[in-house]
Coordinates of C-alpha atoms in Angstrom, one line a residue:
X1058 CA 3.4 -5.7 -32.7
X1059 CA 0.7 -7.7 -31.2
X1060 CA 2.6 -9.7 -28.9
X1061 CA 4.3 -6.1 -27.7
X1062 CA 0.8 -4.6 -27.7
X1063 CA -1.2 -7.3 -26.0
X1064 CA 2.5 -7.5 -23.0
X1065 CA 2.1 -3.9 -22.7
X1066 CA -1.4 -4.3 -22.0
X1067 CA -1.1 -7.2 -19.2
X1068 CA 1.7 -5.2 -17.8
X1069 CA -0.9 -2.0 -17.5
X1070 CA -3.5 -4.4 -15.1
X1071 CA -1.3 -5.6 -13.0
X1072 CA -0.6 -1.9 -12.0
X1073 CA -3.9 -1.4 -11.8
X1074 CA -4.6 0.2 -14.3
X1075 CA -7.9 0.7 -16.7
X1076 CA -7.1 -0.3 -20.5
X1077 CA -9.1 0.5 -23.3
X1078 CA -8.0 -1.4 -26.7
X1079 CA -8.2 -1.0 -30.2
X1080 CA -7.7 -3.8 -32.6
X1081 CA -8.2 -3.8 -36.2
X1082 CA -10.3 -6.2 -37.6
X1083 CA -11.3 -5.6 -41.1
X1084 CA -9.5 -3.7 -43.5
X1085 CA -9.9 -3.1 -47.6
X1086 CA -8.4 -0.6 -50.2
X1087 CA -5.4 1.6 -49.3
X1088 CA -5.6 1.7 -45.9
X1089 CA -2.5 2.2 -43.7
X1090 CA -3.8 -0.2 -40.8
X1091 CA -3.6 -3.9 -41.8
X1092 CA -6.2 -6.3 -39.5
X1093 CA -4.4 -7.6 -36.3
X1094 CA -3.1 -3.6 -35.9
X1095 CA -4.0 -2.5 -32.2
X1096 CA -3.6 0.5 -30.1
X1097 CA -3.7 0.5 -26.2
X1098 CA -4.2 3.8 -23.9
X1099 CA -5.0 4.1 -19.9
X1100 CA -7.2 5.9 -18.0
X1101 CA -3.7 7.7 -17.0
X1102 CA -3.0 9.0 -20.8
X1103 CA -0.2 6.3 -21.5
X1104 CA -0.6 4.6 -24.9
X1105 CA 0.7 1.8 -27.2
X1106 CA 0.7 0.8 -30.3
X1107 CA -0.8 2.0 -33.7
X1108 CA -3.8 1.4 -35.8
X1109 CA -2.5 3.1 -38.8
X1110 CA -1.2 6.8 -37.8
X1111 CA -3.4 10.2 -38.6
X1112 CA -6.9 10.9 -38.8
X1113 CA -7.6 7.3 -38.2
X1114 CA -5.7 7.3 -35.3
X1115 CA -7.1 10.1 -33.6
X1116 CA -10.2 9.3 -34.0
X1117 CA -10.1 5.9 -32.9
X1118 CA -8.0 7.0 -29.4
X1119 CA -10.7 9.8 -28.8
X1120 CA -13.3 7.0 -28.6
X1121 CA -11.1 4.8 -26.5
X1122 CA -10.6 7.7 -24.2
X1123 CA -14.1 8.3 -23.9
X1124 CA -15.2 4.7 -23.0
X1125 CA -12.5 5.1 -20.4
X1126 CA -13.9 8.4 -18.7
X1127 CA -17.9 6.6 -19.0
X1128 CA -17.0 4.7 -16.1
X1129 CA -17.3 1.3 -15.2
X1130 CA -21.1 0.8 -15.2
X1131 CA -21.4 1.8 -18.5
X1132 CA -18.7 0.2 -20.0
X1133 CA -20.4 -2.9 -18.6
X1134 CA -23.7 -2.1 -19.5
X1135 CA -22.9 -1.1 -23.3
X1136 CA -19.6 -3.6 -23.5
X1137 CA -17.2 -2.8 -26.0
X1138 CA -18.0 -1.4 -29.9
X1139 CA -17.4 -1.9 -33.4
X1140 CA -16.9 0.9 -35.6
X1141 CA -16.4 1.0 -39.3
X1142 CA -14.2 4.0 -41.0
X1143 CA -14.3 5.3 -44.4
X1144 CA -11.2 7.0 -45.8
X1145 CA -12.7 9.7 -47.6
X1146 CA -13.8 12.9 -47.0
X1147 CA -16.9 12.8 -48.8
X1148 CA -17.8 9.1 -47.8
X1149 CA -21.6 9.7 -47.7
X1150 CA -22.3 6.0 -46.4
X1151 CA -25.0 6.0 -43.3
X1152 CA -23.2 3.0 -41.3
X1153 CA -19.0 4.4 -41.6
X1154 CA -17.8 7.2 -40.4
X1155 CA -16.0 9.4 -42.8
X1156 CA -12.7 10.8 -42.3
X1157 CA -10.5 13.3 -44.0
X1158 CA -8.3 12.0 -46.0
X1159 CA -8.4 10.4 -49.4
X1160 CA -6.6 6.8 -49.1
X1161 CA -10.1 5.7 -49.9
X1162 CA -10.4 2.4 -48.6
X1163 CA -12.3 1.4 -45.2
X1164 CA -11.5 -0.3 -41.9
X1165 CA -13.5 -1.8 -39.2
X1166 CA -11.8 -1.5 -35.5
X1167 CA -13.0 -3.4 -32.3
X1168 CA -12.8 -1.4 -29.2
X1169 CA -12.9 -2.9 -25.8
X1170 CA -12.7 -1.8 -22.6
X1171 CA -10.2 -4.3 -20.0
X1172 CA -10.6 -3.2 -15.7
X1173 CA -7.8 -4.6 -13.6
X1174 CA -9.1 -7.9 -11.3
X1175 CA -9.2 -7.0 -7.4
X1176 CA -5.4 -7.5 -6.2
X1177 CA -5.8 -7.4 -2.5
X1178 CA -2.6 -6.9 0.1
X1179 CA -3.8 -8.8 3.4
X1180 CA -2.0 -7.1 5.9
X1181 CA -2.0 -9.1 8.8
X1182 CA -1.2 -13.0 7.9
X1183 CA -3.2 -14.9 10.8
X1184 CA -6.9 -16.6 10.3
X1185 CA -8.6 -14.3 8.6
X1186 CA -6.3 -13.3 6.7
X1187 CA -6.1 -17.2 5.5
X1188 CA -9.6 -17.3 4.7
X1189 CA -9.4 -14.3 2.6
X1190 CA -6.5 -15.5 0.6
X1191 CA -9.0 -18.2 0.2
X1192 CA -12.1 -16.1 -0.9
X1193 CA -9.5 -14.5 -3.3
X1194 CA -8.3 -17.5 -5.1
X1195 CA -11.7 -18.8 -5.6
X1196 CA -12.9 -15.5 -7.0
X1197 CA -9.4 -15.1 -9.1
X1198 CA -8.4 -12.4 -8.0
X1199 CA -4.7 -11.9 -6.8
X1200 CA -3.0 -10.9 -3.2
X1201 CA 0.0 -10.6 -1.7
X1202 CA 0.6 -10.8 2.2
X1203 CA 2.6 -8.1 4.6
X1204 CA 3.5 -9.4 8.5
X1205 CA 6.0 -8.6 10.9
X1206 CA 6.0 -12.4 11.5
X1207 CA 8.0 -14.4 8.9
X1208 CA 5.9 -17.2 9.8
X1209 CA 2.9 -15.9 8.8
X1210 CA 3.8 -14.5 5.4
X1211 CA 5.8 -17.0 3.9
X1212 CA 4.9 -20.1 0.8
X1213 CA 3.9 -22.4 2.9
X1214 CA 0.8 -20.1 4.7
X1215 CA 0.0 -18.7 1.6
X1216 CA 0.9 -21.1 -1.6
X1217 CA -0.7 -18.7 -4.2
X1218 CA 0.4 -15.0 -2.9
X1219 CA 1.5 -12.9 -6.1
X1220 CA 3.9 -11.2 -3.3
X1221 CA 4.8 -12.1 0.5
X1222 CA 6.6 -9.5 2.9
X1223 CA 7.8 -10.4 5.7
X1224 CA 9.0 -7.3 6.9
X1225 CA 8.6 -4.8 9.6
X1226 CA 5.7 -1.7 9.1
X1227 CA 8.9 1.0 8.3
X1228 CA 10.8 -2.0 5.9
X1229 CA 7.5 -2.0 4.0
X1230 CA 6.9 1.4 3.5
X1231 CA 10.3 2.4 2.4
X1232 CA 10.0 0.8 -0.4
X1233 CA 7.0 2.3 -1.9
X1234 CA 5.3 5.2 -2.8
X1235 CA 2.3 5.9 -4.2
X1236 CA 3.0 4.5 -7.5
X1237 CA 3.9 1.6 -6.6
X1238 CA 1.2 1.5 -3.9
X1239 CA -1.8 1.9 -6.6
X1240 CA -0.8 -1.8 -7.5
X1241 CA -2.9 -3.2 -4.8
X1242 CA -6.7 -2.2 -5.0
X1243 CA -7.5 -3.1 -2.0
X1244 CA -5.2 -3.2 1.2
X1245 CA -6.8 -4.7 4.4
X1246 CA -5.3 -3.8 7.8
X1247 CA -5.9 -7.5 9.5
X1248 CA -3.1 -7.5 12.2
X1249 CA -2.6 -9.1 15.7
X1250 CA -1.8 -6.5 16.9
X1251 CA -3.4 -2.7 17.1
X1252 CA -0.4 -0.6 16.8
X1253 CA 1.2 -2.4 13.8
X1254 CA -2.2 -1.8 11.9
X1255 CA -2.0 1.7 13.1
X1256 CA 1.4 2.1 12.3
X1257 CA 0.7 0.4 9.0
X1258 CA -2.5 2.7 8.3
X1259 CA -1.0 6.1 9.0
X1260 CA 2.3 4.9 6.9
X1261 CA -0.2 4.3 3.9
X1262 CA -2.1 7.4 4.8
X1263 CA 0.9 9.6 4.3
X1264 CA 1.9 7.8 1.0
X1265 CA -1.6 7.8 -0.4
X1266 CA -2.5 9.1 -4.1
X1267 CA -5.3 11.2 -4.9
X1268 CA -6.9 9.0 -7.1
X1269 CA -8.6 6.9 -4.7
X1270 CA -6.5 3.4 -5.2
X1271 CA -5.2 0.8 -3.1
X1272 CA -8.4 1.3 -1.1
X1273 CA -7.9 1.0 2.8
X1274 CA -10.0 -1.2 5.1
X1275 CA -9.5 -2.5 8.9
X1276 CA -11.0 -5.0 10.9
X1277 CA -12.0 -3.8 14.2
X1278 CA -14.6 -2.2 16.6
X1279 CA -15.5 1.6 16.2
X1280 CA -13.9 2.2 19.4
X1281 CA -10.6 1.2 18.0
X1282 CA -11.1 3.2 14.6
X1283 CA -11.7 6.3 16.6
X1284 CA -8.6 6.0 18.2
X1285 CA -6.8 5.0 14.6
X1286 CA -8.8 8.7 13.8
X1287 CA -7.4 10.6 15.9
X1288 CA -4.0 9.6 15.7
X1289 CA -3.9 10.2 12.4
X1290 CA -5.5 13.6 12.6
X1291 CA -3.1 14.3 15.3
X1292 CA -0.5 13.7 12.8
X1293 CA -1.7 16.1 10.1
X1294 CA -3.6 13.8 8.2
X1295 CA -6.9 15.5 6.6
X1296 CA -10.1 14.2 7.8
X1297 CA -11.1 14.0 4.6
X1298 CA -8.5 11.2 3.6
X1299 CA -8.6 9.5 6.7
X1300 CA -12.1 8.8 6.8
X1301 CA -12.0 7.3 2.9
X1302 CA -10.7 4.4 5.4
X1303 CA -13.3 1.5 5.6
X1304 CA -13.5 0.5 9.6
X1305 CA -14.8 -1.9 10.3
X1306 CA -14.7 -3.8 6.9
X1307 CA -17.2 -6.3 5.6
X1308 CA -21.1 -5.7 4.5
X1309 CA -22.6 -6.3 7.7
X1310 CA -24.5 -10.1 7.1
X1311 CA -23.6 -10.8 10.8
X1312 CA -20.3 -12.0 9.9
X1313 CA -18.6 -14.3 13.5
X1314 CA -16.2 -16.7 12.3
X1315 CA -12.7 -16.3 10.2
X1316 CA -14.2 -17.6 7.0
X1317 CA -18.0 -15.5 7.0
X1318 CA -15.7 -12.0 7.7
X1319 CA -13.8 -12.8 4.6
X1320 CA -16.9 -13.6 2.2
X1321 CA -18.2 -10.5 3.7
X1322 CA -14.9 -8.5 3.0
X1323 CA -14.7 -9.8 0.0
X1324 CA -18.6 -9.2 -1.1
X1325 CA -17.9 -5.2 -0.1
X1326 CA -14.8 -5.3 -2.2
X1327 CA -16.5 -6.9 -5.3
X1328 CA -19.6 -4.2 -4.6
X1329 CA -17.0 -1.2 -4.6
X1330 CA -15.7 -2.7 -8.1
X1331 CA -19.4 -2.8 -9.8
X1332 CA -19.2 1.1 -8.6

């Protein structure tokens, strides 16, 4: 069960999901969960896994749930918890917390709280796209590379891309959704050319969930992101979702060359995850 538990979690982050995790690690009397039981549950309501079945249970997913909802500045600040639970309804003990039922033994559970790492889709293969492939590696997080130009999205431009597509803006899009699209956290419009970013941006636009993930960011000047604005209010797009877009991208540390845009991409991307 731990191996399943533990594969269902990894499998969770790399879709981007949150994961809050429940392992027990001390147990005596008659207890149904046995140390080395976990649980696993998403910010999304999906869950794994046992520690044991009924009151137990409940209880222990109502606290993982809540450590999920604190957001992530808590859950950092506080890190993850340890409670002890007494199997009796009448436990009267000052450092457990009683439950109904009358197994009578008592069982300590670890809970942590595990956030997916940044996995960025550089859209738009050419230099800086390079040096933030680069950024991204050293940091550890993951990204994949979308261009219309084979030659720029292929193993030997980007060695350590978790995916490469090569592919035109409409071959892209048709096959994802929003889903599939929440995989990415981040997904930065980087092209050589204007109209396959815009094409690109009001493709994603369209597709985008509601809960705020891949984030969108373009490079460019704010001449160019009104006219990326309008187009995509033209098409029907609220105002509302197009400007969650990010244009132009990067804290502004006076970034010129390839490799200072991408540490200052990358430094707004890692500020947006401490939100």
């Amino acid at each position: 069960m731990t191996k399943a538990v533990l594969t269902w979690v990894l499998g969770m982050l790399d879709r981007g999901h949150s994961v809050a995790m429940a392992s027990v690690i001390e147990a005596s009397g008659s207890v149904p969960g046995k140390p080395g039981a976990r649980m696993a549950v998403t910010e999304k309501g999906a869950r794994f896994g046992t520690v044991g079945g009924a009151g137990l249970e409940m209880k222990v997913e109502s606290a993982l749930r809540g450590m999920l909802n604190g957001g992530r500045a808590e859950v950092r600040q506080k890190g993850g918890r340890v409670e002890t639970f007494v199997l009796y309804k009448d436990a009267k003990e000052q450092e457990a917390t009683p439950l109904d039922s009358l197994c009578g033994g008592r069982v300590t559970v670890s809970m942590e709280v595990m956030e997916p790492v940044p996995h960025v889709l550089i859209s738009g293969g050419g230099h800086v796209g390079r040096s933030v492939a680069l950024v991204c590696d050293t940091l550890g997080w993951s990204h994949s590379v979308f261009d219309v130009r084979e030659d720029y999205a292929n193993e030997d431009a980007y060695p350590f891309a978790s995916e490469l597509h090569p592919n035109s803006v409409d071959g892209f899009l048709k096959e994802e959704d929003s889903e599939s699209l929440a995989r990415f956290s981040d997904i930065l419009l980087l092209g050589h050319d204007w109209s396959v970013d815009q094409d690109m941006l009001l493709g994603l636009l369209r597709k985008s969930g509601v809960e705020g993930r891949p984030r969108i960011g373009a490079i460019g000047s704010k001449v160019k992101w009104k006219a990326f604005r309008q187009a995509a209010i033209a098409q029907g797009i609220s105002e509302e979702l197009v400007d969650s877009v990010r244009c132009p991208i990067g804290l502004e540390i006076g970034a010129e060359s390839p490799e200072e845009i991408a540490v200052a991409v990358c430094a707004e991307i890692m500020a947006l995850e401490k939100v």
